[in-house]
CSV table of C-alpha atoms in Angstrom, one decimal:
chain,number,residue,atom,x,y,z
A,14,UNK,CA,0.8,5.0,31.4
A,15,UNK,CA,3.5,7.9,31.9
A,16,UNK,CA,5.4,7.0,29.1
A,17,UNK,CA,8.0,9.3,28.8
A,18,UNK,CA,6.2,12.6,30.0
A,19,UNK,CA,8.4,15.4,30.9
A,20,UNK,CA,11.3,13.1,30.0
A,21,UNK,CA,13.4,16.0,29.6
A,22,UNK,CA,13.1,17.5,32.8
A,23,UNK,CA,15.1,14.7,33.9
A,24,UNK,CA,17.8,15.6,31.5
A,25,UNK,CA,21.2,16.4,32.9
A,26,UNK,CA,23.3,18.3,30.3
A,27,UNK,CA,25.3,21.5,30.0
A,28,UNK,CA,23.6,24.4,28.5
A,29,UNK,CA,23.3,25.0,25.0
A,30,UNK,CA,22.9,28.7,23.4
A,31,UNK,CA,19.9,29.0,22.0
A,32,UNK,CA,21.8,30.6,18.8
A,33,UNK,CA,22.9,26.8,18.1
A,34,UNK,CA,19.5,25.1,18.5
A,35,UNK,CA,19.0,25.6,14.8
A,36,UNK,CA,22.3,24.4,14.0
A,37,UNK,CA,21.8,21.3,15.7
A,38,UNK,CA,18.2,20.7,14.7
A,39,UNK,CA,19.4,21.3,10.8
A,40,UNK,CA,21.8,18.8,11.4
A,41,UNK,CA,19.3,16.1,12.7
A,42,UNK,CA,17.1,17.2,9.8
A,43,UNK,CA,19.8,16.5,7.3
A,44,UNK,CA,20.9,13.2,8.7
A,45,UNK,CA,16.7,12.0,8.8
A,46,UNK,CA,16.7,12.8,5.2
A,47,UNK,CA,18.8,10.4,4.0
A,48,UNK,CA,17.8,7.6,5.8
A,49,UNK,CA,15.6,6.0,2.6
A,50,UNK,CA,16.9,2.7,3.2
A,51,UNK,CA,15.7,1.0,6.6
A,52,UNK,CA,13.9,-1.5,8.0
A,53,UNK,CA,12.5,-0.8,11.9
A,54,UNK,CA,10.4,-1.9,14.3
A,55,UNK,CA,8.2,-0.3,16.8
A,56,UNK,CA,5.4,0.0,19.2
A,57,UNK,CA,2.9,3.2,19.2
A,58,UNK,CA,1.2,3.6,22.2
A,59,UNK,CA,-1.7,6.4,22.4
A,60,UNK,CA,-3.4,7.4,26.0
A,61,UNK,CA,-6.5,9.2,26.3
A,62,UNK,CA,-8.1,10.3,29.4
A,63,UNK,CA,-11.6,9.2,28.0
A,64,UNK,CA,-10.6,5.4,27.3
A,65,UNK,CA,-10.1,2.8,30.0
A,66,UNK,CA,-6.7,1.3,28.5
A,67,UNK,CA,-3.7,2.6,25.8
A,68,UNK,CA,-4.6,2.0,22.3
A,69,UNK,CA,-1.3,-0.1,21.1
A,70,UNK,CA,-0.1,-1.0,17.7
A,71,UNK,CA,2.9,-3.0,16.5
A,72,UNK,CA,4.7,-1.6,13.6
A,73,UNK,CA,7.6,-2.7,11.0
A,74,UNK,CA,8.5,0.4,9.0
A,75,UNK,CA,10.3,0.0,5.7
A,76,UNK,CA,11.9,2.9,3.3
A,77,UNK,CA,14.1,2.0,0.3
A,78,UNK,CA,15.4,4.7,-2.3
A,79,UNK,CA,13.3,6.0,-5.0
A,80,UNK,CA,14.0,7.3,-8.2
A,81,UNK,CA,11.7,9.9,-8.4
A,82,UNK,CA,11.4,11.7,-5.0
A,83,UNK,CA,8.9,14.5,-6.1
A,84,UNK,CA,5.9,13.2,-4.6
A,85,UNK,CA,7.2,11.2,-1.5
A,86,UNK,CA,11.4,10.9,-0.9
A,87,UNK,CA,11.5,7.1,-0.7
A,88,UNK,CA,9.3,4.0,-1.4
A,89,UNK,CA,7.6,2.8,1.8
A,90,UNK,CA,5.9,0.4,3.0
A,91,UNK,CA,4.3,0.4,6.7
A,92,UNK,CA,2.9,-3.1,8.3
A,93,UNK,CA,0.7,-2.6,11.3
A,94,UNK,CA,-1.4,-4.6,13.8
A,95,UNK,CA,-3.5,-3.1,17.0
A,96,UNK,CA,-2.4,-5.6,19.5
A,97,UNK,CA,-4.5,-6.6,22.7
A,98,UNK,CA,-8.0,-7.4,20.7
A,99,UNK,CA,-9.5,-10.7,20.5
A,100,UNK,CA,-10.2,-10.1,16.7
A,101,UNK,CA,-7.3,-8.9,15.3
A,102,UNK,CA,-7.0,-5.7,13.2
A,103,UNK,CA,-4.5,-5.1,11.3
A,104,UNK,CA,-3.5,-3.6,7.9
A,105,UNK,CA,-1.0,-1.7,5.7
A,106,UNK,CA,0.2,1.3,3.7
A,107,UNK,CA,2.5,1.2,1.0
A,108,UNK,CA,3.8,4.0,-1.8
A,109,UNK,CA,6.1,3.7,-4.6
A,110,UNK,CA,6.3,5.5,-8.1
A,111,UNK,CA,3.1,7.4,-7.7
A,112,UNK,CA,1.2,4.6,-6.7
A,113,UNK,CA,-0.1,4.3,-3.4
A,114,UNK,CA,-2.1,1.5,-1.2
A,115,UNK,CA,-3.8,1.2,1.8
A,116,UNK,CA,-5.6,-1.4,3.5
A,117,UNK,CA,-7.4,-1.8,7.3
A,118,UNK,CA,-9.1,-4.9,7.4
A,119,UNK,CA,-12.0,-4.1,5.2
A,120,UNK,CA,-10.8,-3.2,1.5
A,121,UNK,CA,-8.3,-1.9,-0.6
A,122,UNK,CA,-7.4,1.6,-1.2
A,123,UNK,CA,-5.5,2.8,-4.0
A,124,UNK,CA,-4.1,5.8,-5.7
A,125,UNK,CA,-2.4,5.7,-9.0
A,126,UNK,CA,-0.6,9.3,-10.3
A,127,UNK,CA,-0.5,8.6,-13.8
A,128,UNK,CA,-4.4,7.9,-14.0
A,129,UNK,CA,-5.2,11.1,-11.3
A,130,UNK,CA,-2.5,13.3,-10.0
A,131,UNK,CA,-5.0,15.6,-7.3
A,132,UNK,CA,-5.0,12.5,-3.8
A,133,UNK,CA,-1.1,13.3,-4.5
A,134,UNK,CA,-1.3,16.0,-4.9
A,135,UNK,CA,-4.4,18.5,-3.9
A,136,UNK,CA,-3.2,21.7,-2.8
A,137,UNK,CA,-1.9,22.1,-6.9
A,138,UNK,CA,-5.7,22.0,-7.3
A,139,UNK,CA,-6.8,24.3,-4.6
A,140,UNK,CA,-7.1,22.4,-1.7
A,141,UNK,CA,-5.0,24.4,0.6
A,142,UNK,CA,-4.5,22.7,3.7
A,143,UNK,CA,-4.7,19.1,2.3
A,144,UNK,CA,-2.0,16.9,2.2
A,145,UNK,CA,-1.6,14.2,-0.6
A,146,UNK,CA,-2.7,10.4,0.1
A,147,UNK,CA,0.5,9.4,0.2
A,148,UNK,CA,1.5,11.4,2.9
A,149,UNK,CA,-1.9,10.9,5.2
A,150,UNK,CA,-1.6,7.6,5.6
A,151,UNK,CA,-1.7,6.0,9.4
A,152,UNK,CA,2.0,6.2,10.7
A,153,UNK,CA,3.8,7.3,7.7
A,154,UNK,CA,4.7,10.3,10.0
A,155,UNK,CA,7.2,8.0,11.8
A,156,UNK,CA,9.6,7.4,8.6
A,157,UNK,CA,12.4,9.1,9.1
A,158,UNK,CA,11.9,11.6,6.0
A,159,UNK,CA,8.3,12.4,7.7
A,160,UNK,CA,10.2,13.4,11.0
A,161,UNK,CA,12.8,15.4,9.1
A,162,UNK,CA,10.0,16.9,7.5
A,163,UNK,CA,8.0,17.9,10.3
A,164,UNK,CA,10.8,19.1,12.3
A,165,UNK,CA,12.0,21.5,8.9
A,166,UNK,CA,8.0,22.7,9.0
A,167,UNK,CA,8.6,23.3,13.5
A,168,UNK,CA,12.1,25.5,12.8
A,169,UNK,CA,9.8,27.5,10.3
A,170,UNK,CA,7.1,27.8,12.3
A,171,UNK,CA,7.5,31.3,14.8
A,172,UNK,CA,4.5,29.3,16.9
A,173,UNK,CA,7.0,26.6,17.9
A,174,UNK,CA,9.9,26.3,20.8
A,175,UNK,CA,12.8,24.3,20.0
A,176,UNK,CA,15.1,23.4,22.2
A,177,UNK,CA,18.4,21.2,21.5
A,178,UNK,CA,20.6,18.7,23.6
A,179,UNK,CA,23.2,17.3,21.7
A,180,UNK,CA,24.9,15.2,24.1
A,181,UNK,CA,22.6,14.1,27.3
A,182,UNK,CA,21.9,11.6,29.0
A,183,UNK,CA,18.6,9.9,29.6
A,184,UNK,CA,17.7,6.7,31.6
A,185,UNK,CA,21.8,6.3,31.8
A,186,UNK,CA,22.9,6.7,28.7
A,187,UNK,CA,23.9,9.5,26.2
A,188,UNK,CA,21.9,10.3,23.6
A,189,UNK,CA,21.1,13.4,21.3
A,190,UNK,CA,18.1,15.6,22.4
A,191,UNK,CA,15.5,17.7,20.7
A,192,UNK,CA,11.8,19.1,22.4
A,193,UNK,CA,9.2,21.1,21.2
A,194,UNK,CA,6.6,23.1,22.0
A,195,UNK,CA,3.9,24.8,19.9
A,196,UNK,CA,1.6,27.7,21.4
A,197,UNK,CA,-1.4,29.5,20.0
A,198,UNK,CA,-2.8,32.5,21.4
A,199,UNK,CA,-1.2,32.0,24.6
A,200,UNK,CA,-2.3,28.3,25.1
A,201,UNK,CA,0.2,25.4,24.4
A,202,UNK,CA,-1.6,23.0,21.5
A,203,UNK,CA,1.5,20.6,21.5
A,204,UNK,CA,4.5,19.8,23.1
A,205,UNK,CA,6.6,17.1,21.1
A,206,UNK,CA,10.2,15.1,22.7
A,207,UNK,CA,12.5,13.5,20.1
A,208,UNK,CA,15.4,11.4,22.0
A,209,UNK,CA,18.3,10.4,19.2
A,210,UNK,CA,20.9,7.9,19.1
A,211,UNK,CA,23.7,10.5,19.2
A,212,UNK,CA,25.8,8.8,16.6
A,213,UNK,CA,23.9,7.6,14.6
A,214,UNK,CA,20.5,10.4,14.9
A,215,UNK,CA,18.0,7.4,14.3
A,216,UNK,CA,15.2,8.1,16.6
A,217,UNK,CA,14.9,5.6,19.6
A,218,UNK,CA,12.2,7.6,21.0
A,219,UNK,CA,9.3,10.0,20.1
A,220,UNK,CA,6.7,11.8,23.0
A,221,UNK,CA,3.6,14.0,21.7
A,222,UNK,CA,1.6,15.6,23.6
A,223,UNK,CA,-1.3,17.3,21.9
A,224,UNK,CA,-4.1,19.8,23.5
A,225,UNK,CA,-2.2,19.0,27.2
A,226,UNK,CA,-4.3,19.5,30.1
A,227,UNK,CA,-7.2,19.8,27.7
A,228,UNK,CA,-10.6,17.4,27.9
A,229,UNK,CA,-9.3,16.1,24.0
A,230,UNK,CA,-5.7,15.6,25.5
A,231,UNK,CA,-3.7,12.7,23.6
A,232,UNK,CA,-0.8,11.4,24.9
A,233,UNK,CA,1.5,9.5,21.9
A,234,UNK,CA,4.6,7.1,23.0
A,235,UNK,CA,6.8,5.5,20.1
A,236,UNK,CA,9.2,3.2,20.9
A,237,UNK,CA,12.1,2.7,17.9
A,238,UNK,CA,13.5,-0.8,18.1
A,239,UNK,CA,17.2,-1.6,16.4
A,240,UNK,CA,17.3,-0.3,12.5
A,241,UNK,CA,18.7,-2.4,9.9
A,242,UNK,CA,20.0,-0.5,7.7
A,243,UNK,CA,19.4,-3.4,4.8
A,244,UNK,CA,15.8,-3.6,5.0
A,245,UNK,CA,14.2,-7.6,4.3
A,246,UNK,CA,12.5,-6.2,0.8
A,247,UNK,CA,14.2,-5.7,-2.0
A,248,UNK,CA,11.6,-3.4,-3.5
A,249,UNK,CA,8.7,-2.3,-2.8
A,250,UNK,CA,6.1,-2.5,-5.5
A,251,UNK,CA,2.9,-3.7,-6.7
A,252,UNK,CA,4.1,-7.9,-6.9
A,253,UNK,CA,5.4,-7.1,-3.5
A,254,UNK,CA,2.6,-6.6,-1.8
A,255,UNK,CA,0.3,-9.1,-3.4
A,256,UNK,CA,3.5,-11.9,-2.1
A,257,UNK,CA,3.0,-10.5,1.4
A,258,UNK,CA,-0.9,-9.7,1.4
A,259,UNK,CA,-2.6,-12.5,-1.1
A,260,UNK,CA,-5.9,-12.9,1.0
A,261,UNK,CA,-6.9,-8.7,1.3
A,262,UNK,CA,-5.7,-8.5,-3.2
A,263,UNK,CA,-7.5,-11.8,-3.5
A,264,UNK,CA,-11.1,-10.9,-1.4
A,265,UNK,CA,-10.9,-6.5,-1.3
A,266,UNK,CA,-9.1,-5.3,-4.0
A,267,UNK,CA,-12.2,-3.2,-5.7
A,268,UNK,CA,-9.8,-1.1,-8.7
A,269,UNK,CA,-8.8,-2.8,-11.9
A,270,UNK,CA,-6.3,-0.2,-12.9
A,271,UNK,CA,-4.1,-3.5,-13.0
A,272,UNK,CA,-5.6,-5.0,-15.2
A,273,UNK,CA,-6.3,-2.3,-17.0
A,274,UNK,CA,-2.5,-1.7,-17.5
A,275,UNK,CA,-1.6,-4.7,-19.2
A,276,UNK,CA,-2.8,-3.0,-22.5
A,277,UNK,CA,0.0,-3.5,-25.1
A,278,UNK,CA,2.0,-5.5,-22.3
A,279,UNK,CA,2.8,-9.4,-22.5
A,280,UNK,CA,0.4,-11.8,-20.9
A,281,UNK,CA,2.1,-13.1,-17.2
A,282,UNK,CA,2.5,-16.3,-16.7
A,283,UNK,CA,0.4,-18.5,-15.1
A,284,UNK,CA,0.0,-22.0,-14.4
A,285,UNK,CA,-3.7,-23.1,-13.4
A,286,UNK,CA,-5.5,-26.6,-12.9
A,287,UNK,CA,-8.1,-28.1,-15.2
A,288,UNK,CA,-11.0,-29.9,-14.4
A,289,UNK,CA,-9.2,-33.1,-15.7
A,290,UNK,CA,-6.9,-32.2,-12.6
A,291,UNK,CA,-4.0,-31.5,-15.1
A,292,UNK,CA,-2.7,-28.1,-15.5
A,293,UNK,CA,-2.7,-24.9,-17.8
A,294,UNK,CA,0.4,-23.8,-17.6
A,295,UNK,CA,2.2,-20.8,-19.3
A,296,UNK,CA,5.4,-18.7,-18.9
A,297,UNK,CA,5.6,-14.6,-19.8
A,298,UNK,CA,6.2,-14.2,-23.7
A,299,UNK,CA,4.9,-17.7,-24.3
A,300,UNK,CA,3.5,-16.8,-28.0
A,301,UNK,CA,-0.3,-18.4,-28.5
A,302,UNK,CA,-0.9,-20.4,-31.9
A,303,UNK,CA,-4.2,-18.5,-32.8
A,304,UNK,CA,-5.5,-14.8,-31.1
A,305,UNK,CA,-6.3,-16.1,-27.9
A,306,UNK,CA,-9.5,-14.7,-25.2
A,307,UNK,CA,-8.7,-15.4,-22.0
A,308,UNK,CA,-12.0,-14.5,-19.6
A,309,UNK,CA,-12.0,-15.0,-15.9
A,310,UNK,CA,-15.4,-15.6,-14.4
A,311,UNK,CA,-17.4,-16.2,-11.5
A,312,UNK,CA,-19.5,-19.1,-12.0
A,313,UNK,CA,-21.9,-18.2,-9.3
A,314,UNK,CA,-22.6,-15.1,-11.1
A,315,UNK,CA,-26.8,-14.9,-12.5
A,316,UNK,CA,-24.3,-14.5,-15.8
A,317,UNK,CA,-21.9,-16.6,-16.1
A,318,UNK,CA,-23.6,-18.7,-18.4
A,319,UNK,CA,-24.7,-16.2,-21.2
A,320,UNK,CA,-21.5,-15.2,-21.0
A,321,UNK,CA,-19.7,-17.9,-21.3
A,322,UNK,CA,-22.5,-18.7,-24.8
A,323,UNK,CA,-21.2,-15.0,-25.7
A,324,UNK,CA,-17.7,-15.7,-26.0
A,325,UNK,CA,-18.4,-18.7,-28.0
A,326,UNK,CA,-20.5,-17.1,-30.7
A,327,UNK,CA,-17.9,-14.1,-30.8
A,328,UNK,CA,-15.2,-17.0,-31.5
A,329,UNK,CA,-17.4,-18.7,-34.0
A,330,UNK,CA,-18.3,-15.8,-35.7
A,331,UNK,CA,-14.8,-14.0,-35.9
A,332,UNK,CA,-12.7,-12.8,-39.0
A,333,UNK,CA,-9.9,-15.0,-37.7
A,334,UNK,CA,-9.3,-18.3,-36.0
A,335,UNK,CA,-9.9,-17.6,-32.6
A,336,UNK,CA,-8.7,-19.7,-28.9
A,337,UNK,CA,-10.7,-19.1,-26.1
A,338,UNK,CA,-9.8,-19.7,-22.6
A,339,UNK,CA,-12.3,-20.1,-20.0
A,340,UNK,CA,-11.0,-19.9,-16.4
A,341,UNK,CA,-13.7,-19.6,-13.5
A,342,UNK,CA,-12.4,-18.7,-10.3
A,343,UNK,CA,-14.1,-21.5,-8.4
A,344,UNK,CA,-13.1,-24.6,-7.4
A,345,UNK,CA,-16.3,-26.2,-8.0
A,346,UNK,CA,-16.2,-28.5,-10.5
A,347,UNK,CA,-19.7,-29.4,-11.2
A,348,UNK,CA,-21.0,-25.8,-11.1
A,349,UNK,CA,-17.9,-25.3,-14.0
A,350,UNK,CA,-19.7,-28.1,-16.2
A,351,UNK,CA,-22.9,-26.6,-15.5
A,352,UNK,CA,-22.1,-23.0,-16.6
A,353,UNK,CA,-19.7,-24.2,-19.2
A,354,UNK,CA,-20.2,-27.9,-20.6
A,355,UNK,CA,-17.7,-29.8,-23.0
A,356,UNK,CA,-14.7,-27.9,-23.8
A,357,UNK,CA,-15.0,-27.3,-27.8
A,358,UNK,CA,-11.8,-27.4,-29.9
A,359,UNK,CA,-8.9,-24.4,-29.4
A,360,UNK,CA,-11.0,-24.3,-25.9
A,361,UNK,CA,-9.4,-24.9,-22.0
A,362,UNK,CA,-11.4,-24.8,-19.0
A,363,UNK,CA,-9.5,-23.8,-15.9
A,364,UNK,CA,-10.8,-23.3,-12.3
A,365,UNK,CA,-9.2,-22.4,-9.1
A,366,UNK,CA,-8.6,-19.2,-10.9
A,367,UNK,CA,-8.8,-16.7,-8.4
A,368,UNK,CA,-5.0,-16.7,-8.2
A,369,UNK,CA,-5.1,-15.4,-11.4
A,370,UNK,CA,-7.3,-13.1,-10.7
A,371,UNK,CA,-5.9,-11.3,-7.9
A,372,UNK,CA,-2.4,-11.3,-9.7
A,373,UNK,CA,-3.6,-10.0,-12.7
A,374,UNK,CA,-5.5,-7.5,-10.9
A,375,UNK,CA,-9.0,-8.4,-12.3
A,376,UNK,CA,-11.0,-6.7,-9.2
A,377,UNK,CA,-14.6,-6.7,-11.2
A,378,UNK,CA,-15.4,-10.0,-13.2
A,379,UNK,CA,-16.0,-11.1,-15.4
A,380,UNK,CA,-12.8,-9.4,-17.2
A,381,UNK,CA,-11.9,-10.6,-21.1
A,382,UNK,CA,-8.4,-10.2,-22.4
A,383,UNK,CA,-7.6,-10.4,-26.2
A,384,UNK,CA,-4.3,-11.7,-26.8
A,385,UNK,CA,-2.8,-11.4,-30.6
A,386,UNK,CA,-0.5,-14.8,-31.5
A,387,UNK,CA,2.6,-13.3,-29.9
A,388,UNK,CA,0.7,-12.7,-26.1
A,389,UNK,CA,0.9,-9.1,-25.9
A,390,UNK,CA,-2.6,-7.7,-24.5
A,391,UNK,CA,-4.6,-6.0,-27.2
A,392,UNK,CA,-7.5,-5.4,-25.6
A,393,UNK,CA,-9.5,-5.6,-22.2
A,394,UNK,CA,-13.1,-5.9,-21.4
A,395,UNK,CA,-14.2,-5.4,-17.8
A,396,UNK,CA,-17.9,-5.7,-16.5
A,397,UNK,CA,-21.0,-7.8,-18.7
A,398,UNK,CA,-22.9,-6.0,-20.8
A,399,UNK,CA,-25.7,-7.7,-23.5
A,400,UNK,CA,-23.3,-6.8,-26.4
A,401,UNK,CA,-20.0,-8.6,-25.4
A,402,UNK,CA,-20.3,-10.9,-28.6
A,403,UNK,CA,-20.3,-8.1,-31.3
A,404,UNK,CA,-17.7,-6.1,-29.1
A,405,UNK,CA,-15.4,-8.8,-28.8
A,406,UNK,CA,-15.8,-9.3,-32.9
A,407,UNK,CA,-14.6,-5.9,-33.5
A,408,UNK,CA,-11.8,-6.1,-31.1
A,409,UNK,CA,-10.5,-9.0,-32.8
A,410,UNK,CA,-10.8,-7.9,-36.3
A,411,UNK,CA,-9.0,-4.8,-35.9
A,412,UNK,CA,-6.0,-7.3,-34.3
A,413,UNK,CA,-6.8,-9.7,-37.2
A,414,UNK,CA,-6.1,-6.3,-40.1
């Protein structure tokens, strides 16, 4: 693969003074910057003299504004597959409003400023050379903030060349120009070619050479497709990606800081099916006629059943009249009757939950919500421990004063 090697050799253009090379690259830097709203394909190609064939991924990039650029300019959201394998591998990276996700193929990473600030964040807390999460993630140096970024840091940096072609012309047909080259002690650790539409400065193509003519050389190709400048996402945000990604939320999400959120918030909507094969249905705000427990189990759990003769006792013994609903996330509906038996009265049984699970963000089960009568979350219990009864008690008499 020769990709685009030395593709500016072949460039035929007049001569630019080097005196202007800033110029121009400022201006390229300036027009990256405020392209937060875009939607592109493309295909990253890496070549190693050590493997027998490229390495290729397919990629759809997507930026939309933010309103609160201090740790990352724009909201993004980066889809990627390796393509060529007979098991695919594929996966994601996502960040909006201090919250970040990533995912390749095994389980869910993810980051969340207001509960720890350092992954954004860590040279604040004295790790020098470290970049936050949100910025390390796999290709979310191809966004065109990154590559206005990391052409500011090359202008900066007195180890780095620049040279500038505003107006060439490359396999027939004009575009804007810029190539790099970065030396250290005398030896050239990276060479980089940017090739521009000339009108509109979106990148159509991006060469890297790093460690050239070295055993660790690695050669990276990346091939823009067209832009749209109205991306297919309206926002990028937590509901987003569980829409796009249900399986990887549903089976490797391991955080419940999701759950853990809906403290003091109203109780989503749901709708989920009986054993009677009716179904539980509610919409958000939908008040509750008593304080109502809502615990999501797994029935297969060694637990599930003292758990479930827990809650029961808790509701029995409460301050206050009490609802409890049960919802088990299998679809198993004679396991169900074994762990739980005959509904009791201000009780539902639901199964199939594991919808609700995922879009609730209960990650570790079983996970018990107290509702007061008007829905909003008062409390949340995550994990089994022998004294679930007498905790749940308390939580519901302080709701009940």
């Amino acid at each position: 693969m020769k990709g685009i090697r030395n593709l500016l050799l072949l460039i035929i253009a007049a001569s630019v003074p080097p005196g202007s090379y800033a110029r121009g690259v400022a201006s390229v830097i300036d027009s990256l910057k405020g392209m937060t709203m875009v939607e592109v394909p493309a295909k990253f190609t890496v070549a190693m003299p050590q493997l027998p064939e490229d390495i290729i991924y397919s990629i759809t990039l997507t930026s939309l504004p933010t309103q609160d650029p201090v740790l990352f300019p724009c909201s993004y959201l980066i889809d990627w597959k390796m393509d060529g394998r007979e098991t695919p591998i594929a996966g994601f990276s996502a960040y909006f409003n201090g919250n970040h996700f990533r995912f390749s193929g095994e389980k869910i990473q993810e980051y969340h400023a207001s509960a720890d600030s350092v992954p954004f964040n860590p040279a604040r807390f004295g790790a020098t050379n470290a970049i936050g999460v949100q910025q390390s993630a796999q290709f979310v140096n191809l966004l065109p903030v990154s590559i206005a970024d990391n052409l500011s840091k090359m202008l900066a940096d007195s180890t780095c060349r620049i040279e500038f072609r505003p107006d060439t012309i490359v396999g027939g047909q004009h575009v804007t120009a810029i190539k790099t080259v970065s030396t250290i002690n005398s030896v050239i650790a990276s060479e980089s070619e940017y090739i521009l539409d000339p009108t509109t400065l979106f990148p159509r193509k991006i060469h890297f050479e790093n460690s050239p003519g070295a055993i660790s050389e690695q050669t990276v190709d990346v091939e823009f497709g067209e832009p749209k400048s109205v991306p297919s996402l309206n926002s990028i945000d937590e509901h987003t990606l569980i829409s796009l990604y249900p399986e990887p939320f549903t089976r490797m999400r391991r955080s419940s800081f999701a759950l853990e959120n809906l403290k003091n918030q109203p109780l989503p909507g749901f709708s989920v099916p009986t054993p009677t094969r009716e179904r539980y249905s509610r919409r958000t705000g939908d008040p509750f006629p008593a304080t109502t427990i809502l615990a999501i189990i797994d029935p297969d759990a060694s637990f599930a059943q003292k758990i479930v003769s827990e809650l029961r006792d808790a509701v029995t013994n409460s301050p206050a009249p009490v609802n409890l609903i049960l919802a088990f996330t299998s679809n198993n509906a004679n396991l169900i009757e074994e762990v739980a038996g005959t509904p009791a009265p201000g009780e539902a049984i639901l199964h199939s939950a594991r919808t609700l699970a995922r879009d609730l963000g209960a990650a570790q089960l079983p996970a018990v919500l107290i509702m007061d009568k008007s829905a909003k979350v008062q409390d949340i219990i995550v994990g089994y421990n022998n004294g679930i009864a007498s905790n749940v008690i308390q939580k519901i008499a302080l709701i009940a004063d």
